[in-house]
Amino acid sequence: MTGAGDPGHHGDVEARGARLDLAVNVAVAQPPAFVAEAIVREVPRLAAYPDPTAATETLAAELGVPAGCVLLTNGSAEAFTLVARLRPWREPLVVEPQFTEPAEALRHAGTPATAHLLDPATGWAVDGASVPAAADLVVVGNPTNPTSRLHPREQILRLVDTATTPDDRVLLVDEAFLDVSTDPAQTVVPDAACRTAGDRTILVTGSLTKTFGLAGLRAGYVVGPEREIDRLRRLQPHWSVNALALAAVLTVCTPRGRDFRDEQRARLRANASHLAATLRACGLHVPVDPDGPFVLAQHPRAASLREGLRATGIAVRRADTFWGLDDTWLRFAARDSGPVDELAAGIRQIEEEIR
């Protein structure tokens, strides 16, 4: 099996010290002013312990689900850790290629996951019928990092409908990039919140850090049936989400926050389309048109290309740390046209040097 040579490797490692970052999928270089101002206003109250009640209720209203179906987390990464500890999983499965943290969380919890590899020849399309019936936890990203493939909601839901018995499977969907995807309506959040006793369980993780430039603050959430959310809450350390993150949650769930998110969705969609076209024009293979704010591309000498770009101060993400991908793959964040044009010039220069 290819990939996952270093599953703990993330794009932030490659972005350190770079003058041009196409390795990290955070939409903006800094939080918008209205979010930063809300965070600053919270500073005088930092002597008090954080209370997530208001932010939880506000985010739940934003998502259109009951407050009891939402748990705020210290980024999506904490949500994956909590789910890994939710039950003594027998046969957890991660649909790959996929963000490596869910599999890592399961490994650290003592229940390593099986990798269910999707076929690049199909554009990494999900096929629920091919998932083993015995899998009691199935993890999938939508849109998937790093492939930038958005799976139709119906296909995602099929992943929970092939278990041996109704109570035998939990489906965990990572929607960290769905708000800026080509079609946010593919969310399964309503399906997660409406599940009742006897139904199969769906959990959905989300992140507020990518769109609003808050990766250093850590603000995420998990949505699911109240029974499961209560169990996750009991596993969570006290005061896990700090007061500054709670202030950010309250602020992004406003008309200004929604407008900003809509603007970023339109910008990133155009950026991703332009980036894919540029990479193809440079001779890289882009198997699918991107649905998320990043592009996965293949080049026979990708490692040399990445190292050459790094030498010029341009950071791109190696992709051989994802299961199912080898060192011919690279992931690129969907930046604006100026950085992408500079990337293209760098690729062409390096191509001439390594021929």
mmCIF file of N, CA, C and O in Angstrom, residues 63-146:
data_model
loop_
_atom_site.group_PDB
_atom_site.id
_atom_site.type_symbol
_atom_site.label_atom_id
_atom_site.label_comp_id
_atom_site.label_asym_id
_atom_site.label_seq_id
_atom_site.Cartn_x
_atom_site.Cartn_y
_atom_site.Cartn_z
ATOM 1 N N LEU A 63 -26.474 26.148 12.413
ATOM 2 C CA LEU A 63 -26.495 24.874 11.703
ATOM 3 C C LEU A 63 -27.907 24.332 11.524
ATOM 4 O O LEU A 63 -28.118 23.387 10.751
ATOM 5 N N GLY A 64 -28.875 24.885 12.262
ATOM 6 C CA GLY A 64 -30.260 24.438 12.163
ATOM 7 C C GLY A 64 -30.539 23.145 12.890
ATOM 8 O O GLY A 64 -31.374 22.348 12.459
ATOM 9 N N VAL A 65 -29.854 22.946 14.021
ATOM 10 C CA VAL A 65 -30.038 21.724 14.800
ATOM 11 C C VAL A 65 -30.218 22.091 16.268
ATOM 12 O O VAL A 65 -29.858 23.195 16.691
ATOM 13 N N PRO A 66 -30.758 21.190 17.096
ATOM 14 C CA PRO A 66 -30.884 21.469 18.531
ATOM 15 C C PRO A 66 -29.512 21.635 19.191
ATOM 16 O O PRO A 66 -28.534 20.989 18.793
ATOM 17 N N ALA A 67 -29.450 22.476 20.209
ATOM 18 C CA ALA A 67 -28.182 22.729 20.891
ATOM 19 C C ALA A 67 -27.608 21.461 21.509
ATOM 20 O O ALA A 67 -26.384 21.298 21.588
ATOM 21 N N GLY A 68 -28.465 20.554 21.929
ATOM 22 C CA GLY A 68 -27.996 19.309 22.515
ATOM 23 C C GLY A 68 -27.315 18.389 21.536
ATOM 24 O O GLY A 68 -26.701 17.390 21.939
ATOM 25 N N CYS A 69 -27.391 18.714 20.249
ATOM 26 C CA CYS A 69 -26.764 17.894 19.211
ATOM 27 C C CYS A 69 -25.405 18.437 18.787
ATOM 28 O O CYS A 69 -24.819 17.943 17.817
ATOM 29 N N VAL A 70 -24.893 19.459 19.482
ATOM 30 C CA VAL A 70 -23.641 20.103 19.101
ATOM 31 C C VAL A 70 -22.676 20.105 20.276
ATOM 32 O O VAL A 70 -23.052 20.436 21.403
ATOM 33 N N LEU A 71 -21.433 19.744 20.012
ATOM 34 C CA LEU A 71 -20.360 19.855 20.986
ATOM 35 C C LEU A 71 -19.229 20.657 20.363
ATOM 36 O O LEU A 71 -18.687 20.278 19.316
ATOM 37 N N LEU A 72 -18.869 21.777 20.978
ATOM 38 C CA LEU A 72 -17.718 22.549 20.529
ATOM 39 C C LEU A 72 -16.441 21.830 20.943
ATOM 40 O O LEU A 72 -16.365 21.255 22.035
ATOM 41 N N THR A 73 -15.445 21.873 20.067
ATOM 42 C CA THR A 73 -14.200 21.151 20.324
ATOM 43 C C THR A 73 -12.996 22.035 20.019
ATOM 44 O O THR A 73 -13.114 23.059 19.340
ATOM 45 N N ASN A 74 -11.852 21.614 20.518
ATOM 46 C CA ASN A 74 -10.595 22.307 20.287
ATOM 47 C C ASN A 74 -10.095 21.939 18.891
ATOM 48 O O ASN A 74 -9.110 21.207 18.722
ATOM 49 N N GLY A 75 -10.808 22.427 17.882
ATOM 50 C CA GLY A 75 -10.534 22.054 16.500
ATOM 51 C C GLY A 75 -11.106 20.684 16.180
ATOM 52 O O GLY A 75 -11.502 19.931 17.077
ATOM 53 N N SER A 76 -11.165 20.357 14.897
ATOM 54 C CA SER A 76 -11.669 19.035 14.505
ATOM 55 C C SER A 76 -10.804 17.913 15.051
ATOM 56 O O SER A 76 -11.287 16.809 15.295
ATOM 57 N N ALA A 77 -9.514 18.192 15.242
ATOM 58 C CA ALA A 77 -8.603 17.149 15.712
ATOM 59 C C ALA A 77 -9.070 16.587 17.055
ATOM 60 O O ALA A 77 -9.006 15.374 17.287
ATOM 61 N N GLU A 78 -9.549 17.451 17.957
ATOM 62 C CA GLU A 78 -10.042 16.937 19.230
ATOM 63 C C GLU A 78 -11.281 16.076 19.024
ATOM 64 O O GLU A 78 -11.457 15.045 19.692
ATOM 65 N N ALA A 79 -12.132 16.473 18.086
ATOM 66 C CA ALA A 79 -13.336 15.684 17.810
ATOM 67 C C ALA A 79 -12.966 14.273 17.365
ATOM 68 O O ALA A 79 -13.592 13.293 17.789
ATOM 69 N N PHE A 80 -11.938 14.139 16.529
ATOM 70 C CA PHE A 80 -11.520 12.810 16.088
ATOM 71 C C PHE A 80 -11.020 11.972 17.268
ATOM 72 O O PHE A 80 -11.296 10.769 17.354
ATOM 73 N N THR A 81 -10.304 12.620 18.173
ATOM 74 C CA THR A 81 -9.806 11.901 19.348
ATOM 75 C C THR A 81 -10.952 11.434 20.233
ATOM 76 O O THR A 81 -10.948 10.303 20.739
ATOM 77 N N LEU A 82 -11.946 12.286 20.430
ATOM 78 C CA LEU A 82 -13.092 11.910 21.256
ATOM 79 C C LEU A 82 -13.858 10.744 20.637
ATOM 80 O O LEU A 82 -14.265 9.809 21.335
ATOM 81 N N VAL A 83 -14.066 10.789 19.319
ATOM 82 C CA VAL A 83 -14.786 9.697 18.650
ATOM 83 C C VAL A 83 -13.985 8.400 18.731
ATOM 84 O O VAL A 83 -14.557 7.315 18.920
ATOM 85 N N ALA A 84 -12.680 8.493 18.610
ATOM 86 C CA ALA A 84 -11.841 7.290 18.709
ATOM 87 C C ALA A 84 -11.993 6.618 20.068
ATOM 88 O O ALA A 84 -11.857 5.396 20.188
ATOM 89 N N ARG A 85 -12.317 7.396 21.096
ATOM 90 C CA ARG A 85 -12.468 6.865 22.454
ATOM 91 C C ARG A 85 -13.930 6.618 22.827
ATOM 92 O O ARG A 85 -14.221 6.193 23.944
ATOM 93 N N LEU A 86 -14.834 6.881 21.874
ATOM 94 C CA LEU A 86 -16.259 6.800 22.180
ATOM 95 C C LEU A 86 -16.699 5.389 22.521
ATOM 96 O O LEU A 86 -17.528 5.171 23.418
ATOM 97 N N ARG A 87 -16.185 4.416 21.786
ATOM 98 C CA ARG A 87 -16.543 3.015 21.987
ATOM 99 C C ARG A 87 -15.296 2.149 21.809
ATOM 100 O O ARG A 87 -14.325 2.590 21.182
ATOM 101 N N PRO A 88 -15.321 0.931 22.291
ATOM 102 C CA PRO A 88 -14.224 -0.006 21.963
ATOM 103 C C PRO A 88 -14.451 -0.572 20.566
ATOM 104 O O PRO A 88 -14.976 -1.668 20.390
ATOM 105 N N TRP A 89 -14.074 0.192 19.551
ATOM 106 C CA TRP A 89 -14.350 -0.176 18.171
ATOM 107 C C TRP A 89 -13.737 -1.530 17.836
ATOM 108 O O TRP A 89 -12.608 -1.826 18.205
ATOM 109 N N ARG A 90 -14.498 -2.331 17.093
ATOM 110 C CA ARG A 90 -14.019 -3.649 16.684
ATOM 111 C C ARG A 90 -13.311 -3.581 15.335
ATOM 112 O O ARG A 90 -12.210 -4.100 15.174
ATOM 113 N N GLU A 91 -13.964 -2.952 14.351
ATOM 114 C CA GLU A 91 -13.398 -2.890 13.000
ATOM 115 C C GLU A 91 -13.607 -1.502 12.406
ATOM 116 O O GLU A 91 -14.407 -1.320 11.479
ATOM 117 N N PRO A 92 -12.886 -0.513 12.922
ATOM 118 C CA PRO A 92 -13.008 0.839 12.342
ATOM 119 C C PRO A 92 -12.374 0.884 10.961
ATOM 120 O O PRO A 92 -11.402 0.165 10.678
ATOM 121 N N LEU A 93 -12.918 1.729 10.114
ATOM 122 C CA LEU A 93 -12.473 1.822 8.723
ATOM 123 C C LEU A 93 -12.424 3.289 8.321
ATOM 124 O O LEU A 93 -13.346 4.052 8.631
ATOM 125 N N VAL A 94 -11.365 3.678 7.644
ATOM 126 C CA VAL A 94 -11.234 5.048 7.141
ATOM 127 C C VAL A 94 -11.180 5.005 5.626
ATOM 128 O O VAL A 94 -10.367 4.277 5.039
ATOM 129 N N VAL A 95 -12.068 5.743 4.984
ATOM 130 C CA VAL A 95 -12.094 5.841 3.522
ATOM 131 C C VAL A 95 -10.911 6.710 3.103
ATOM 132 O O VAL A 95 -10.807 7.872 3.496
ATOM 133 N N GLU A 96 -10.019 6.149 2.314
ATOM 134 C CA GLU A 96 -8.767 6.797 1.939
ATOM 135 C C GLU A 96 -8.665 7.013 0.429
ATOM 136 O O GLU A 96 -9.297 6.280 -0.326
ATOM 137 N N PRO A 97 -7.861 8.001 -0.017
ATOM 138 C CA PRO A 97 -7.054 8.942 0.748
ATOM 139 C C PRO A 97 -7.920 9.891 1.578
ATOM 140 O O PRO A 97 -9.038 10.243 1.166
ATOM 141 N N GLN A 98 -7.395 10.334 2.688
ATOM 142 C CA GLN A 98 -8.174 11.101 3.647
ATOM 143 C C GLN A 98 -7.217 11.815 4.594
ATOM 144 O O GLN A 98 -6.070 11.380 4.786
ATOM 145 N N PHE A 99 -7.663 12.906 5.178
ATOM 146 C CA PHE A 99 -6.934 13.589 6.246
ATOM 147 C C PHE A 99 -6.482 12.549 7.267
ATOM 148 O O PHE A 99 -7.270 11.691 7.677
ATOM 149 N N THR A 100 -5.226 12.610 7.672
ATOM 150 C CA THR A 100 -4.644 11.517 8.447
ATOM 151 C C THR A 100 -5.028 11.504 9.920
ATOM 152 O O THR A 100 -4.850 10.482 10.591
ATOM 153 N N GLU A 101 -5.566 12.591 10.458
ATOM 154 C CA GLU A 101 -5.813 12.657 11.893
ATOM 155 C C GLU A 101 -6.843 11.640 12.413
ATOM 156 O O GLU A 101 -6.669 11.095 13.505
ATOM 157 N N PRO A 102 -7.944 11.358 11.699
ATOM 158 C CA PRO A 102 -8.868 10.340 12.221
ATOM 159 C C PRO A 102 -8.205 8.981 12.418
ATOM 160 O O PRO A 102 -8.399 8.326 13.457
ATOM 161 N N ALA A 103 -7.419 8.541 11.439
ATOM 162 C CA ALA A 103 -6.732 7.250 11.569
ATOM 163 C C ALA A 103 -5.705 7.296 12.681
ATOM 164 O O ALA A 103 -5.525 6.315 13.431
ATOM 165 N N GLU A 104 -5.003 8.412 12.814
ATOM 166 C CA GLU A 104 -4.027 8.555 13.883
ATOM 167 C C GLU A 104 -4.692 8.523 15.255
ATOM 168 O O GLU A 104 -4.176 7.925 16.205
ATOM 169 N N ALA A 105 -5.857 9.162 15.374
ATOM 170 C CA ALA A 105 -6.574 9.155 16.650
ATOM 171 C C ALA A 105 -6.988 7.739 17.031
ATOM 172 O O ALA A 105 -6.883 7.334 18.199
ATOM 173 N N LEU A 106 -7.448 6.980 16.057
ATOM 174 C CA LEU A 106 -7.824 5.590 16.323
ATOM 175 C C LEU A 106 -6.610 4.756 16.698
ATOM 176 O O LEU A 106 -6.680 3.911 17.610
ATOM 177 N N ARG A 107 -5.492 4.978 16.033
ATOM 178 C CA ARG A 107 -4.277 4.230 16.356
ATOM 179 C C ARG A 107 -3.837 4.514 17.785
ATOM 180 O O ARG A 107 -3.505 3.592 18.547
ATOM 181 N N HIS A 108 -3.872 5.781 18.171
ATOM 182 C CA HIS A 108 -3.461 6.144 19.528
ATOM 183 C C HIS A 108 -4.443 5.612 20.574
ATOM 184 O O HIS A 108 -4.054 5.394 21.724
ATOM 185 N N ALA A 109 -5.705 5.417 20.175
ATOM 186 C CA ALA A 109 -6.698 4.871 21.091
ATOM 187 C C ALA A 109 -6.617 3.351 21.206
ATOM 188 O O ALA A 109 -7.364 2.740 21.966
ATOM 189 N N GLY A 110 -5.727 2.740 20.443
ATOM 190 C CA GLY A 110 -5.534 1.298 20.518
ATOM 191 C C GLY A 110 -6.415 0.491 19.594
ATOM 192 O O GLY A 110 -6.478 -0.736 19.726
ATOM 193 N N THR A 111 -7.091 1.151 18.644
ATOM 194 C CA THR A 111 -7.948 0.446 17.685
ATOM 195 C C THR A 111 -7.601 0.900 16.266
ATOM 196 O O THR A 111 -8.344 1.675 15.661
ATOM 197 N N PRO A 112 -6.467 0.457 15.728
ATOM 198 C CA PRO A 112 -6.057 0.888 14.382
ATOM 199 C C PRO A 112 -7.128 0.599 13.340
ATOM 200 O O PRO A 112 -7.794 -0.436 13.379
ATOM 201 N N ALA A 113 -7.265 1.549 12.413
ATOM 202 C CA ALA A 113 -8.303 1.429 11.388
ATOM 203 C C ALA A 113 -7.791 0.710 10.153
ATOM 204 O O ALA A 113 -6.600 0.751 9.822
ATOM 205 N N THR A 114 -8.718 0.072 9.454
ATOM 206 C CA THR A 114 -8.451 -0.469 8.133
ATOM 207 C C THR A 114 -8.593 0.649 7.110
ATOM 208 O O THR A 114 -9.516 1.473 7.209
ATOM 209 N N ALA A 115 -7.696 0.710 6.140
ATOM 210 C CA ALA A 115 -7.791 1.705 5.072
ATOM 211 C C ALA A 115 -8.639 1.151 3.930
ATOM 212 O O ALA A 115 -8.321 0.094 3.380
ATOM 213 N N HIS A 116 -9.712 1.849 3.602
ATOM 214 C CA HIS A 116 -10.562 1.478 2.467
ATOM 215 C C HIS A 116 -10.199 2.409 1.314
ATOM 216 O O HIS A 116 -10.633 3.564 1.264
ATOM 217 N N LEU A 117 -9.366 1.927 0.391
ATOM 218 C CA LEU A 117 -8.819 2.776 -0.657
ATOM 219 C C LEU A 117 -9.790 2.976 -1.810
ATOM 220 O O LEU A 117 -10.316 2.011 -2.370
ATOM 221 N N LEU A 118 -10.017 4.240 -2.150
ATOM 222 C CA LEU A 118 -10.822 4.569 -3.319
ATOM 223 C C LEU A 118 -9.941 4.547 -4.566
ATOM 224 O O LEU A 118 -8.720 4.698 -4.488
ATOM 225 N N ASP A 119 -10.569 4.397 -5.702
ATOM 226 C CA ASP A 119 -9.859 4.221 -6.965
ATOM 227 C C ASP A 119 -9.674 5.570 -7.664
ATOM 228 O O ASP A 119 -10.665 6.237 -7.993
ATOM 229 N N PRO A 120 -8.426 5.991 -7.911
ATOM 230 C CA PRO A 120 -8.234 7.258 -8.625
ATOM 231 C C PRO A 120 -8.801 7.236 -10.034
ATOM 232 O O PRO A 120 -9.133 8.287 -10.584
ATOM 233 N N ALA A 121 -8.947 6.054 -10.622
ATOM 234 C CA ALA A 121 -9.508 5.964 -11.972
ATOM 235 C C ALA A 121 -10.960 6.409 -12.014
ATOM 236 O O ALA A 121 -11.467 6.806 -13.068
ATOM 237 N N THR A 122 -11.664 6.342 -10.883
ATOM 238 C CA THR A 122 -13.053 6.801 -10.789
ATOM 239 C C THR A 122 -13.147 8.208 -10.221
ATOM 240 O O THR A 122 -14.248 8.680 -9.922
ATOM 241 N N GLY A 123 -11.996 8.865 -10.064
ATOM 242 C CA GLY A 123 -12.000 10.167 -9.412
ATOM 243 C C GLY A 123 -12.234 10.038 -7.922
ATOM 244 O O GLY A 123 -12.780 10.936 -7.297
ATOM 245 N N TRP A 124 -11.836 8.897 -7.358
ATOM 246 C CA TRP A 124 -12.003 8.621 -5.930
ATOM 247 C C TRP A 124 -13.470 8.688 -5.497
ATOM 248 O O TRP A 124 -13.808 9.217 -4.441
ATOM 249 N N ALA A 125 -14.340 8.144 -6.326
ATOM 250 C CA ALA A 125 -15.768 8.129 -6.004
ATOM 251 C C ALA A 125 -16.052 7.134 -4.886
ATOM 252 O O ALA A 125 -15.478 6.044 -4.842
ATOM 253 N N VAL A 126 -16.957 7.485 -3.993
ATOM 254 C CA VAL A 126 -17.355 6.618 -2.889
ATOM 255 C C VAL A 126 -18.368 5.595 -3.374
ATOM 256 O O VAL A 126 -19.318 5.934 -4.096
ATOM 257 N N ASP A 127 -18.178 4.350 -2.962
ATOM 258 C CA ASP A 127 -19.121 3.282 -3.282
ATOM 259 C C ASP A 127 -19.492 2.593 -1.973
ATOM 260 O O ASP A 127 -18.729 1.778 -1.448
ATOM 261 N N GLY A 128 -20.658 2.931 -1.440
ATOM 262 C CA GLY A 128 -21.074 2.379 -0.156
ATOM 263 C C GLY A 128 -21.167 0.871 -0.147
ATOM 264 O O GLY A 128 -20.893 0.229 0.868
ATOM 265 N N ALA A 129 -21.521 0.287 -1.278
ATOM 266 C CA ALA A 129 -21.690 -1.169 -1.339
ATOM 267 C C ALA A 129 -20.375 -1.912 -1.155
ATOM 268 O O ALA A 129 -20.372 -3.086 -0.788
ATOM 269 N N SER A 130 -19.251 -1.243 -1.413
ATOM 270 C CA SER A 130 -17.961 -1.921 -1.300
ATOM 271 C C SER A 130 -17.383 -1.879 0.105
ATOM 272 O O SER A 130 -16.357 -2.513 0.367
ATOM 273 N N VAL A 131 -18.020 -1.152 1.018
ATOM 274 C CA VAL A 131 -17.525 -1.085 2.397
ATOM 275 C C VAL A 131 -17.917 -2.364 3.122
ATOM 276 O O VAL A 131 -19.085 -2.756 3.110
ATOM 277 N N PRO A 132 -16.981 -3.033 3.765
ATOM 278 C CA PRO A 132 -17.303 -4.276 4.460
ATOM 279 C C PRO A 132 -18.427 -4.097 5.477
ATOM 280 O O PRO A 132 -18.439 -3.127 6.236
ATOM 281 N N ALA A 133 -19.344 -5.032 5.497
ATOM 282 C CA ALA A 133 -20.508 -4.924 6.381
ATOM 283 C C ALA A 133 -20.119 -4.934 7.845
ATOM 284 O O ALA A 133 -20.841 -4.399 8.692
ATOM 285 N N ALA A 134 -18.976 -5.516 8.175
ATOM 286 C CA ALA A 134 -18.586 -5.650 9.580
ATOM 287 C C ALA A 134 -17.996 -4.370 10.165
ATOM 288 O O ALA A 134 -17.821 -4.280 11.386
ATOM 289 N N ALA A 135 -17.694 -3.379 9.338
ATOM 290 C CA ALA A 135 -17.104 -2.143 9.851
ATOM 291 C C ALA A 135 -18.078 -1.444 10.791
ATOM 292 O O ALA A 135 -19.202 -1.140 10.403
ATOM 293 N N ASP A 136 -17.646 -1.197 12.026
ATOM 294 C CA ASP A 136 -18.562 -0.549 12.984
ATOM 295 C C ASP A 136 -18.343 0.954 13.082
ATOM 296 O O ASP A 136 -19.155 1.663 13.657
ATOM 297 N N LEU A 137 -17.252 1.463 12.522
ATOM 298 C CA LEU A 137 -17.027 2.894 12.378
ATOM 299 C C LEU A 137 -16.473 3.139 10.981
ATOM 300 O O LEU A 137 -15.496 2.506 10.582
ATOM 301 N N VAL A 138 -17.117 4.051 10.242
ATOM 302 C CA VAL A 138 -16.641 4.418 8.907
ATOM 303 C C VAL A 138 -16.389 5.920 8.906
ATOM 304 O O VAL A 138 -17.272 6.702 9.279
ATOM 305 N N VAL A 139 -15.191 6.321 8.490
ATOM 306 C CA VAL A 139 -14.797 7.734 8.477
ATOM 307 C C VAL A 139 -14.567 8.172 7.042
ATOM 308 O O VAL A 139 -13.867 7.494 6.282
ATOM 309 N N VAL A 140 -15.142 9.319 6.676
ATOM 310 C CA VAL A 140 -14.968 9.843 5.325
ATOM 311 C C VAL A 140 -14.956 11.366 5.397
ATOM 312 O O VAL A 140 -15.626 11.972 6.241
ATOM 313 N N GLY A 141 -14.186 11.995 4.519
ATOM 314 C CA GLY A 141 -14.167 13.447 4.412
ATOM 315 C C GLY A 141 -15.003 13.908 3.237
ATOM 316 O O GLY A 141 -15.028 13.255 2.197
ATOM 317 N N ASN A 142 -15.681 15.049 3.408
ATOM 318 C CA ASN A 142 -16.500 15.562 2.312
ATOM 319 C C ASN A 142 -16.567 17.096 2.366
ATOM 320 O O ASN A 142 -17.213 17.639 3.258
ATOM 321 N N PRO A 143 -15.917 17.794 1.403
ATOM 322 C CA PRO A 143 -15.033 17.235 0.378
ATOM 323 C C PRO A 143 -13.789 16.655 1.021
ATOM 324 O O PRO A 143 -13.360 17.088 2.085
ATOM 325 N N THR A 144 -13.216 15.669 0.358
ATOM 326 C CA THR A 144 -12.121 14.922 0.936
ATOM 327 C C THR A 144 -10.796 15.661 0.761
ATOM 328 O O THR A 144 -10.477 16.144 -0.318
ATOM 329 N N ASN A 145 -10.067 15.740 1.833
ATOM 330 C CA ASN A 145 -8.692 16.207 1.820
ATOM 331 C C ASN A 145 -7.801 14.961 1.740
ATOM 332 O O ASN A 145 -7.914 14.083 2.600
ATOM 333 N N PRO A 146 -7.006 14.783 0.686
ATOM 334 C CA PRO A 146 -6.478 15.793 -0.231
ATOM 335 C C PRO A 146 -7.064 15.776 -1.637
ATOM 336 O O PRO A 146 -6.632 16.557 -2.483
#
